[in-house]
Amino acid sequence: MQFAQRIQPLQSNVFADMDKAKSLAIAAGKDLIDLSLGSSDLPAEPHVVAAIAQSLYDPSTHGYLLFNGTREFREAAARWYARKFGIEVDPETEVLPLIGSQEGTAHLPLALLNPGDFALLLDPGYPSHAGGVYLASGQIHPMPLTAENGFLPVLSDIPAHVVAQSRMMVLSYPHNPTAAIAPLSFFQEAVAFCQQHNIALVHDFPYVDLVFEETENSDKSLVPSILQADPDKSVSIEFFTLSKSYHMGGFRIGYAIGNAKLIQALRQIKAAVDFNQYRGILNGAIAALSGPQAGVKVAVDRFRQRRDAFINALHRIGWYVPTPKATMYIWAQLPSPWSQNSVEFCTKLVQQTGVAASPGAGFGKSGEGYVRFALVHEPALLETAVERMAKFL
């Protein structure tokens, strides 16, 4: 049996590789502390769960859900966006429900790329960004991110012949895995670049709320949206998810907001692949977006406490890592002798200590020399993980 060449680059990824290593550690009797996957361990808010539960007893929610049936959700998403960023959105033409933001980043290349076209991707970056390009038979031009540049790409370094063949650029700030944030001025530069070269600008924005500023009481975002740099929505589309802010990862609900033509193109791809989610999940998402937001701030405080506990513990063992301003991750430069072998570090770490982390090389060539820890446990367990790592090191 023969398979398409496009699936060859998908044979392994950082999460699948670590799942195998974790399974072997558990089989060997290790007590696992899993810091490898950025899946929030916090529960969805009670009013969100209640909205979903109530839907189960309504037979009208049990059938297929077509686009017109998602209007109430799209209106809630548009209101949420306008409240947060001060930009009006047409829920009919500029909003599209998604099965998480990952669906958007994986499917949009099918609408934008012909075989051989380039996508400009962050390196390191989230694996599904590359996966979608491979499925569309496109080429990837990695934009290296370094600490010296604040983990922002240098757009002027992209070769002219690559720019001429590029059809999309994917950004994502606050950034997974580096936890970097981008200022509005950088987004303005990226918008101008994409306008000049007729490139679609895609912004994956799952960590919009996980920002650790000390003084802020309003519902306004502490990090910019790409559409604040492109208010006319001339070239840009932005992907959101309820997995991080509202702890609904298992419910698989997100949405796209942006340029109407990009929304329509993605809608055409989606229509060929699936229907929408169960209506009850959308009802829960509406409750999350439209209801009280105090739970978001409580969760951010908890992740801040985890960040501080983990960073302080690392510093106590002599592993000095910068304190991130956002996300649920710690991006740590590996000490010698592991400085250029992140996969071996993570494999041996989980085998010998039960602490699972994600190797930086799994996020791209420029991620080598780093490891990503996800802050998905309470401070005491995070400190235990660091104690185990101290013995390993």
Tab-separated table of C-alpha atoms in Angstrom:
chain	number	residue	atom	x	y	z
A	1	MET	CA	0.000	0.000	0.000
A	2	GLN	CA	1.379	3.410	-0.977
A	3	PHE	CA	0.769	6.672	0.853
A	4	ALA	CA	0.992	10.300	-0.189
A	5	GLN	CA	4.365	11.957	0.199
A	6	ARG	CA	2.751	14.827	2.082
A	7	ILE	CA	2.375	12.709	5.210
A	8	GLN	CA	6.072	11.860	5.420
A	9	PRO	CA	6.954	14.949	7.527
A	10	LEU	CA	4.097	14.063	9.903
A	11	GLN	CA	5.550	10.704	10.978
A	12	SER	CA	6.622	12.066	14.361
A	13	ASN	CA	6.140	15.153	16.462
A	14	VAL	CA	7.234	16.422	19.836
A	15	PHE	CA	4.047	15.383	21.631
A	16	ALA	CA	3.917	11.863	20.166
A	17	ASP	CA	7.590	11.265	20.946
A	18	MET	CA	7.173	12.375	24.558
A	19	ASP	CA	4.001	10.291	24.944
A	20	LYS	CA	6.057	7.212	24.093
A	21	ALA	CA	8.799	8.180	26.555
A	22	LYS	CA	6.193	8.837	29.263
A	23	SER	CA	4.560	5.444	28.681
A	24	LEU	CA	7.911	3.705	29.062
A	25	ALA	CA	8.633	5.610	32.292
A	26	ILE	CA	5.241	4.653	33.745
A	27	ALA	CA	5.787	1.027	32.747
A	28	ALA	CA	9.117	1.156	34.605
A	29	GLY	CA	7.305	2.279	37.771
A	30	LYS	CA	8.168	5.990	37.729
A	31	ASP	CA	5.819	8.460	39.420
A	32	LEU	CA	5.070	10.802	36.511
A	33	ILE	CA	5.028	14.588	36.832
A	34	ASP	CA	3.938	15.633	33.357
A	35	LEU	CA	5.115	19.113	32.352
A	36	SER	CA	5.253	18.308	28.640
A	37	LEU	CA	1.762	19.259	27.445
A	38	GLY	CA	0.132	22.687	27.712
A	39	SER	CA	-3.305	21.385	28.656
A	40	SER	CA	-4.809	23.400	31.502
A	41	ASP	CA	-5.508	21.317	34.605
A	42	LEU	CA	-8.086	23.830	35.843
A	43	PRO	CA	-11.819	23.120	35.403
A	44	ALA	CA	-14.231	25.065	33.242
A	45	GLU	CA	-16.357	27.542	35.178
A	46	PRO	CA	-19.618	26.188	36.702
A	47	HIS	CA	-21.834	28.456	34.600
A	48	VAL	CA	-20.138	27.122	31.453
A	49	VAL	CA	-20.623	23.490	32.456
A	50	ALA	CA	-24.239	24.238	33.409
A	51	ALA	CA	-24.990	25.668	29.953
A	52	ILE	CA	-23.647	22.515	28.307
A	53	ALA	CA	-25.456	20.225	30.744
A	54	GLN	CA	-28.793	21.941	30.186
A	55	SER	CA	-28.380	21.566	26.432
A	56	LEU	CA	-28.202	17.787	26.708
A	57	TYR	CA	-31.904	17.619	27.602
A	58	ASP	CA	-32.940	19.752	24.624
A	59	PRO	CA	-33.564	17.424	21.653
A	60	SER	CA	-33.251	20.332	19.225
A	61	THR	CA	-29.490	20.380	19.963
A	62	HIS	CA	-28.949	16.759	18.942
A	63	GLY	CA	-28.752	17.186	15.157
A	64	TYR	CA	-26.185	18.511	12.709
A	65	LEU	CA	-25.261	22.140	13.221
A	66	LEU	CA	-24.803	24.168	10.031
A	67	PHE	CA	-23.267	27.640	9.739
A	68	ASN	CA	-26.531	29.544	10.232
A	69	GLY	CA	-27.078	27.709	13.491
A	70	THR	CA	-23.853	29.138	14.905
A	71	ARG	CA	-24.961	32.763	14.660
A	72	GLU	CA	-25.502	33.284	18.402
A	73	PHE	CA	-21.982	32.024	19.079
A	74	ARG	CA	-20.504	34.216	16.344
A	75	GLU	CA	-22.273	37.241	17.805
A	76	ALA	CA	-20.886	36.438	21.262
A	77	ALA	CA	-17.369	36.147	19.805
A	78	ALA	CA	-17.735	39.480	17.976
A	79	ARG	CA	-18.919	41.210	21.166
A	80	TRP	CA	-16.048	39.683	23.148
A	81	TYR	CA	-13.553	40.911	20.576
A	82	ALA	CA	-15.002	44.439	20.415
A	83	ARG	CA	-14.971	44.679	24.209
A	84	LYS	CA	-11.369	43.509	24.436
A	85	PHE	CA	-9.791	45.357	21.516
A	86	GLY	CA	-12.196	48.140	20.565
A	87	ILE	CA	-12.616	46.943	16.961
A	88	GLU	CA	-16.037	46.135	15.536
A	89	VAL	CA	-16.495	42.772	13.831
A	90	ASP	CA	-19.252	41.554	11.513
A	91	PRO	CA	-20.371	38.193	12.958
A	92	GLU	CA	-21.826	37.161	9.602
A	93	THR	CA	-18.728	37.567	7.421
A	94	GLU	CA	-15.749	38.043	9.773
A	95	VAL	CA	-16.203	35.265	12.365
A	96	LEU	CA	-15.973	31.480	11.916
A	97	PRO	CA	-16.353	28.778	14.622
A	98	LEU	CA	-13.485	26.293	14.805
A	99	ILE	CA	-12.624	23.074	16.590
A	100	GLY	CA	-9.894	24.927	18.479
A	101	SER	CA	-7.432	27.364	16.951
A	102	GLN	CA	-5.310	24.385	15.821
A	103	GLU	CA	-7.971	23.517	13.256
A	104	GLY	CA	-7.643	27.004	11.797
A	105	THR	CA	-3.872	26.968	11.503
A	106	ALA	CA	-3.899	23.441	10.065
A	107	HIS	CA	-6.681	23.995	7.496
A	108	LEU	CA	-6.046	27.544	6.292
A	109	PRO	CA	-2.970	26.532	4.207
A	110	LEU	CA	-5.296	24.345	2.121
A	111	ALA	CA	-7.117	27.514	1.104
A	112	LEU	CA	-4.009	29.629	0.484
A	113	LEU	CA	-1.167	27.472	-0.834
A	114	ASN	CA	-0.616	25.822	-4.172
A	115	PRO	CA	2.060	23.108	-4.279
A	116	GLY	CA	5.472	24.745	-3.881
A	117	ASP	CA	4.218	28.023	-2.396
A	118	PHE	CA	5.994	29.207	0.737
A	119	ALA	CA	4.618	29.760	4.214
A	120	LEU	CA	6.697	31.898	6.566
A	121	LEU	CA	6.693	30.222	10.002
A	122	LEU	CA	8.240	31.018	13.356
A	123	ASP	CA	11.178	28.797	14.354
A	124	PRO	CA	10.663	27.535	17.020
A	125	GLY	CA	6.902	27.372	16.649
A	126	TYR	CA	3.832	25.287	17.339
A	127	PRO	CA	3.982	21.986	15.363
A	128	SER	CA	0.512	22.215	13.780
A	129	HIS	CA	1.561	25.385	11.949
A	130	ALA	CA	4.035	23.318	9.954
A	131	GLY	CA	1.693	20.340	9.687
A	132	GLY	CA	-0.933	22.325	7.821
A	133	VAL	CA	1.631	23.539	5.297
A	134	TYR	CA	2.836	19.988	4.664
A	135	LEU	CA	-0.751	18.819	4.093
A	136	ALA	CA	-1.176	21.594	1.508
A	137	SER	CA	2.072	20.510	-0.256
A	138	GLY	CA	3.597	23.891	0.504
A	139	GLN	CA	7.162	24.806	1.415
A	140	ILE	CA	8.211	26.188	4.799
A	141	HIS	CA	10.617	29.054	5.257
A	142	PRO	CA	11.545	29.170	8.946
A	143	MET	CA	11.973	32.590	10.559
A	144	PRO	CA	14.546	32.022	13.343
A	145	LEU	CA	13.747	33.396	16.793
A	146	THR	CA	16.628	34.249	19.118
A	147	ALA	CA	16.838	35.629	22.620
A	148	GLU	CA	18.929	38.517	21.279
A	149	ASN	CA	15.944	39.683	19.194
A	150	GLY	CA	13.398	39.112	21.928
A	151	PHE	CA	12.229	35.975	20.076
A	152	LEU	CA	10.806	38.134	17.279
A	153	PRO	CA	11.576	37.324	13.622
A	154	VAL	CA	13.693	39.680	11.526
A	155	LEU	CA	11.538	40.158	8.430
A	156	SER	CA	14.321	41.807	6.450
A	157	ASP	CA	16.299	38.548	6.647
A	158	ILE	CA	13.775	36.675	4.480
A	159	PRO	CA	15.321	36.146	1.001
A	160	ALA	CA	13.643	38.051	-1.842
A	161	HIS	CA	12.973	34.901	-3.874
A	162	VAL	CA	11.192	33.349	-0.881
A	163	VAL	CA	9.097	36.457	-0.330
A	164	ALA	CA	8.054	36.380	-3.988
A	165	GLN	CA	6.714	32.820	-3.576
A	166	SER	CA	5.169	33.338	-0.116
A	167	ARG	CA	1.404	33.276	0.363
A	168	MET	CA	1.097	33.313	4.155
A	169	MET	CA	2.949	34.310	7.308
A	170	VAL	CA	2.049	32.751	10.659
A	171	LEU	CA	2.761	34.620	13.883
A	172	SER	CA	1.755	33.725	17.444
A	173	TYR	CA	2.289	36.067	20.400
A	174	PRO	CA	2.299	35.488	23.328
A	175	HIS	CA	4.444	32.756	21.915
A	176	ASN	CA	4.491	29.034	22.404
A	177	PRO	CA	7.089	27.769	23.231
A	178	THR	CA	9.300	30.776	24.108
A	179	ALA	CA	6.636	32.712	26.113
A	180	ALA	CA	7.732	35.929	24.359
A	181	ILE	CA	5.313	38.784	23.728
A	182	ALA	CA	5.268	41.133	20.732
A	183	PRO	CA	4.627	44.886	20.826
A	184	LEU	CA	2.080	46.556	18.576
A	185	SER	CA	4.943	48.167	16.651
A	186	PHE	CA	6.144	44.727	15.513
A	187	PHE	CA	2.649	43.773	14.369
A	188	GLN	CA	2.454	47.033	12.423
A	189	GLU	CA	5.737	46.139	10.723
A	190	ALA	CA	4.423	42.665	9.879
A	191	VAL	CA	1.151	44.045	8.487
A	192	ALA	CA	3.016	46.534	6.278
A	193	PHE	CA	5.322	43.744	5.055
A	194	CYS	CA	2.401	41.473	4.164
A	195	GLN	CA	0.447	44.280	2.510
A	196	GLN	CA	3.481	45.152	0.379
A	197	HIS	CA	4.029	41.556	-0.746
A	198	ASN	CA	0.396	40.365	-0.965
A	199	ILE	CA	0.823	37.800	1.830
A	200	ALA	CA	-1.956	36.640	4.165
A	201	LEU	CA	-1.040	37.365	7.791
A	202	VAL	CA	-2.189	34.689	10.227
A	203	HIS	CA	-2.019	35.266	13.979
A	204	ASP	CA	-2.546	32.325	16.342
A	205	PHE	CA	-3.656	33.920	19.615
A	206	PRO	CA	-4.475	31.251	22.250
A	207	TYR	CA	-2.726	33.022	25.149
A	208	VAL	CA	-4.545	36.338	24.835
A	209	ASP	CA	-5.424	36.307	28.555
A	210	LEU	CA	-2.442	34.512	30.082
A	211	VAL	CA	-0.378	37.664	30.608
A	212	PHE	CA	1.239	38.430	33.962
A	213	GLU	CA	1.020	42.191	34.341
A	214	GLU	CA	0.758	43.343	37.925
A	215	THR	CA	-1.612	46.313	37.546
A	216	GLU	CA	-4.642	45.945	35.320
A	217	ASN	CA	-8.329	45.811	36.267
A	218	SER	CA	-10.209	46.272	32.986
A	219	ASP	CA	-11.399	43.719	30.459
A	220	LYS	CA	-9.041	45.204	27.839
A	221	SER	CA	-6.300	42.951	26.572
A	222	LEU	CA	-2.765	43.439	27.869
A	223	VAL	CA	-1.290	42.195	24.584
A	224	PRO	CA	-2.177	43.450	21.094
A	225	SER	CA	-4.375	41.783	18.522
A	226	ILE	CA	-3.056	41.662	14.967
A	227	LEU	CA	-6.191	43.565	13.899
A	228	GLN	CA	-5.148	46.538	16.008
A	229	ALA	CA	-2.301	46.825	13.510
A	230	ASP	CA	-4.677	46.049	10.624
A	231	PRO	CA	-8.029	47.591	11.661
A	232	ASP	CA	-9.346	47.422	8.086
A	233	LYS	CA	-8.686	43.663	8.155
A	234	SER	CA	-6.875	44.041	4.834
A	235	VAL	CA	-4.622	40.958	5.056
A	236	SER	CA	-5.092	39.505	8.537
A	237	ILE	CA	-6.924	36.702	10.300
A	238	GLU	CA	-6.647	35.800	13.981
A	239	PHE	CA	-7.365	32.494	15.711
A	240	PHE	CA	-8.714	32.233	19.247
A	241	THR	CA	-9.456	29.261	21.487
A	242	LEU	CA	-11.366	28.692	24.698
A	243	SER	CA	-8.839	26.038	25.757
A	244	LYS	CA	-6.554	28.371	27.721
A	245	SER	CA	-8.607	31.305	29.025
A	246	TYR	CA	-11.664	29.178	29.853
A	247	HIS	CA	-10.127	25.686	30.369
A	248	MET	CA	-12.302	24.085	27.682
A	249	GLY	CA	-9.547	22.226	25.835
A	250	GLY	CA	-11.415	18.924	25.752
A	251	PHE	CA	-14.538	20.587	24.373
A	252	ARG	CA	-12.614	21.655	21.240
A	253	ILE	CA	-14.029	25.108	20.610
A	254	GLY	CA	-12.360	28.153	19.080
A	255	TYR	CA	-12.976	30.701	16.350
A	256	ALA	CA	-11.390	32.865	13.676
A	257	ILE	CA	-11.865	36.622	13.307
A	258	GLY	CA	-10.561	38.723	10.432
A	259	ASN	CA	-10.528	39.420	6.707
A	260	ALA	CA	-13.855	38.345	5.194
A	261	LYS	CA	-12.246	36.672	2.165
A	262	LEU	CA	-9.934	34.620	4.380
A	263	ILE	CA	-12.876	33.679	6.600
A	264	GLN	CA	-14.888	32.583	3.548
A	265	ALA	CA	-12.002	30.533	2.149
A	266	LEU	CA	-11.492	28.764	5.474
A	267	ARG	CA	-15.244	28.182	5.706
A	268	GLN	CA	-15.143	26.418	2.324
A	269	ILE	CA	-12.375	24.082	3.535
A	270	LYS	CA	-14.214	23.438	6.782
A	271	ALA	CA	-17.448	22.628	4.932
A	272	ALA	CA	-15.652	19.866	3.051
A	273	VAL	CA	-14.156	18.382	6.217
A	274	ASP	CA	-16.766	18.518	8.981
A	275	PHE	CA	-19.932	19.989	10.424
A	276	ASN	CA	-19.742	22.182	13.481
A	277	GLN	CA	-19.518	21.000	17.081
A	278	TYR	CA	-22.466	19.900	19.161
A	279	ARG	CA	-24.671	22.918	19.799
A	280	GLY	CA	-24.408	22.408	23.563
A	281	ILE	CA	-20.661	23.066	23.398
A	282	LEU	CA	-21.341	26.335	21.585
A	283	ASN	CA	-23.860	27.202	24.308
A	284	GLY	CA	-21.133	26.659	26.888
A	285	ALA	CA	-18.760	28.829	24.867
A	286	ILE	CA	-21.370	31.588	24.668
A	287	ALA	CA	-21.688	31.451	28.454
A	288	ALA	CA	-17.905	31.696	28.792
A	289	LEU	CA	-17.513	34.652	26.430
A	290	SER	CA	-20.593	36.569	27.577
A	291	GLY	CA	-20.682	35.715	31.284
A	292	PRO	CA	-18.580	36.827	34.260
A	293	GLN	CA	-14.851	37.039	33.550
A	294	ALA	CA	-13.619	36.925	37.144
A	295	GLY	CA	-12.587	33.288	36.695
A	296	VAL	CA	-10.132	34.277	33.965
A	297	LYS	CA	-8.315	36.621	36.322
A	298	VAL	CA	-8.297	34.037	39.104
A	299	ALA	CA	-6.716	31.505	36.728
A	300	VAL	CA	-4.074	33.999	35.589
A	301	ASP	CA	-3.158	34.596	39.238
A	302	ARG	CA	-2.781	30.862	39.783
A	303	PHE	CA	-0.509	30.494	36.773
A	304	ARG	CA	1.511	33.492	37.994
A	305	GLN	CA	2.000	31.766	41.350
A	306	ARG	CA	3.099	28.599	39.567
A	307	ARG	CA	5.489	30.546	37.356
A	308	ASP	CA	7.083	32.254	40.345
A	309	ALA	CA	7.380	29.029	42.345
A	310	PHE	CA	8.977	27.150	39.439
A	311	ILE	CA	11.384	29.948	38.511
A	312	ASN	CA	12.460	30.426	42.140
A	313	ALA	CA	13.019	26.690	42.514
A	314	LEU	CA	15.142	26.611	39.350
A	315	HIS	CA	17.198	29.533	40.618
A	316	ARG	CA	17.764	27.753	43.940
A	317	ILE	CA	19.433	24.844	42.116
A	318	GLY	CA	21.541	27.207	40.006
A	319	TRP	CA	19.499	27.035	36.778
A	320	TYR	CA	18.913	30.678	35.933
A	321	VAL	CA	15.988	31.219	33.581
A	322	PRO	CA	14.308	34.546	32.687
A	323	THR	CA	10.853	35.091	34.179
A	324	PRO	CA	8.277	35.008	31.348
A	325	LYS	CA	5.635	37.711	31.068
A	326	ALA	CA	2.974	35.464	29.532
A	327	THR	CA	1.712	31.942	28.688
A	328	MET	CA	1.783	28.804	30.847
A	329	TYR	CA	5.331	27.869	29.844
A	330	ILE	CA	8.921	28.188	30.996
A	331	TRP	CA	11.420	28.239	28.107
A	332	ALA	CA	14.721	27.230	29.650
A	333	GLN	CA	18.133	27.171	28.033
A	334	LEU	CA	19.704	23.797	28.755
A	335	PRO	CA	22.860	23.563	30.846
A	336	SER	CA	25.942	21.657	29.747
A	337	PRO	CA	26.286	18.826	28.723
A	338	TRP	CA	22.768	18.970	27.247
A	339	SER	CA	23.081	22.312	25.487
A	340	GLN	CA	22.687	20.803	22.004
A	341	ASN	CA	20.685	17.660	22.740
A	342	SER	CA	17.263	18.568	24.072
A	343	VAL	CA	15.634	15.289	22.941
A	344	GLU	CA	18.127	13.158	24.860
A	345	PHE	CA	17.780	15.432	27.886
A	346	CYS	CA	13.986	15.041	27.970
A	347	THR	CA	14.094	11.308	27.272
A	348	LYS	CA	16.602	10.563	30.044
A	349	LEU	CA	14.927	13.010	32.423
A	350	VAL	CA	11.580	11.213	32.278
A	351	GLN	CA	13.214	7.785	32.344
A	352	GLN	CA	15.258	8.537	35.473
A	353	THR	CA	13.008	10.959	37.393
A	354	GLY	CA	9.474	10.721	36.009
A	355	VAL	CA	9.522	14.434	35.102
A	356	ALA	CA	8.292	14.918	31.543
A	357	ALA	CA	9.127	18.044	29.516
A	358	SER	CA	9.126	18.997	25.830
A	359	PRO	CA	12.456	19.181	23.959
A	360	GLY	CA	13.062	22.479	22.229
A	361	ALA	CA	14.186	20.737	19.040
A	362	GLY	CA	10.655	19.424	18.616
A	363	PHE	CA	9.460	22.971	17.940
A	364	GLY	CA	12.007	23.669	15.201
A	365	LYS	CA	15.729	23.875	14.491
A	366	SER	CA	16.116	27.125	16.437
A	367	GLY	CA	14.574	25.489	19.502
A	368	GLU	CA	17.560	23.214	19.990
A	369	GLY	CA	19.353	23.947	23.239
A	370	TYR	CA	16.111	24.682	25.108
A	371	VAL	CA	13.434	22.771	26.982
A	372	ARG	CA	9.802	23.772	27.556
A	373	PHE	CA	8.056	23.170	30.864
A	374	ALA	CA	4.265	23.533	31.100
A	375	LEU	CA	2.965	24.942	34.391
A	376	VAL	CA	0.050	22.531	34.655
A	377	HIS	CA	0.453	21.541	38.319
A	378	GLU	CA	0.275	23.379	41.609
A	379	PRO	CA	3.436	24.981	43.122
A	380	ALA	CA	4.270	22.150	45.528
A	381	LEU	CA	4.396	19.558	42.753
A	382	LEU	CA	6.350	21.925	40.489
A	383	GLU	CA	8.927	22.332	43.256
A	384	THR	CA	9.102	18.543	43.614
A	385	ALA	CA	9.788	18.307	39.887
A	386	VAL	CA	12.681	20.750	40.217
A	387	GLU	CA	14.101	18.787	43.157
A	388	ARG	CA	14.109	15.657	40.989
A	389	MET	CA	15.765	17.568	38.162
A	390	ALA	CA	18.448	18.824	40.530
A	391	LYS	CA	19.444	15.242	41.334
A	392	PHE	CA	19.372	14.335	37.646
A	393	LEU	CA	21.602	17.282	36.708
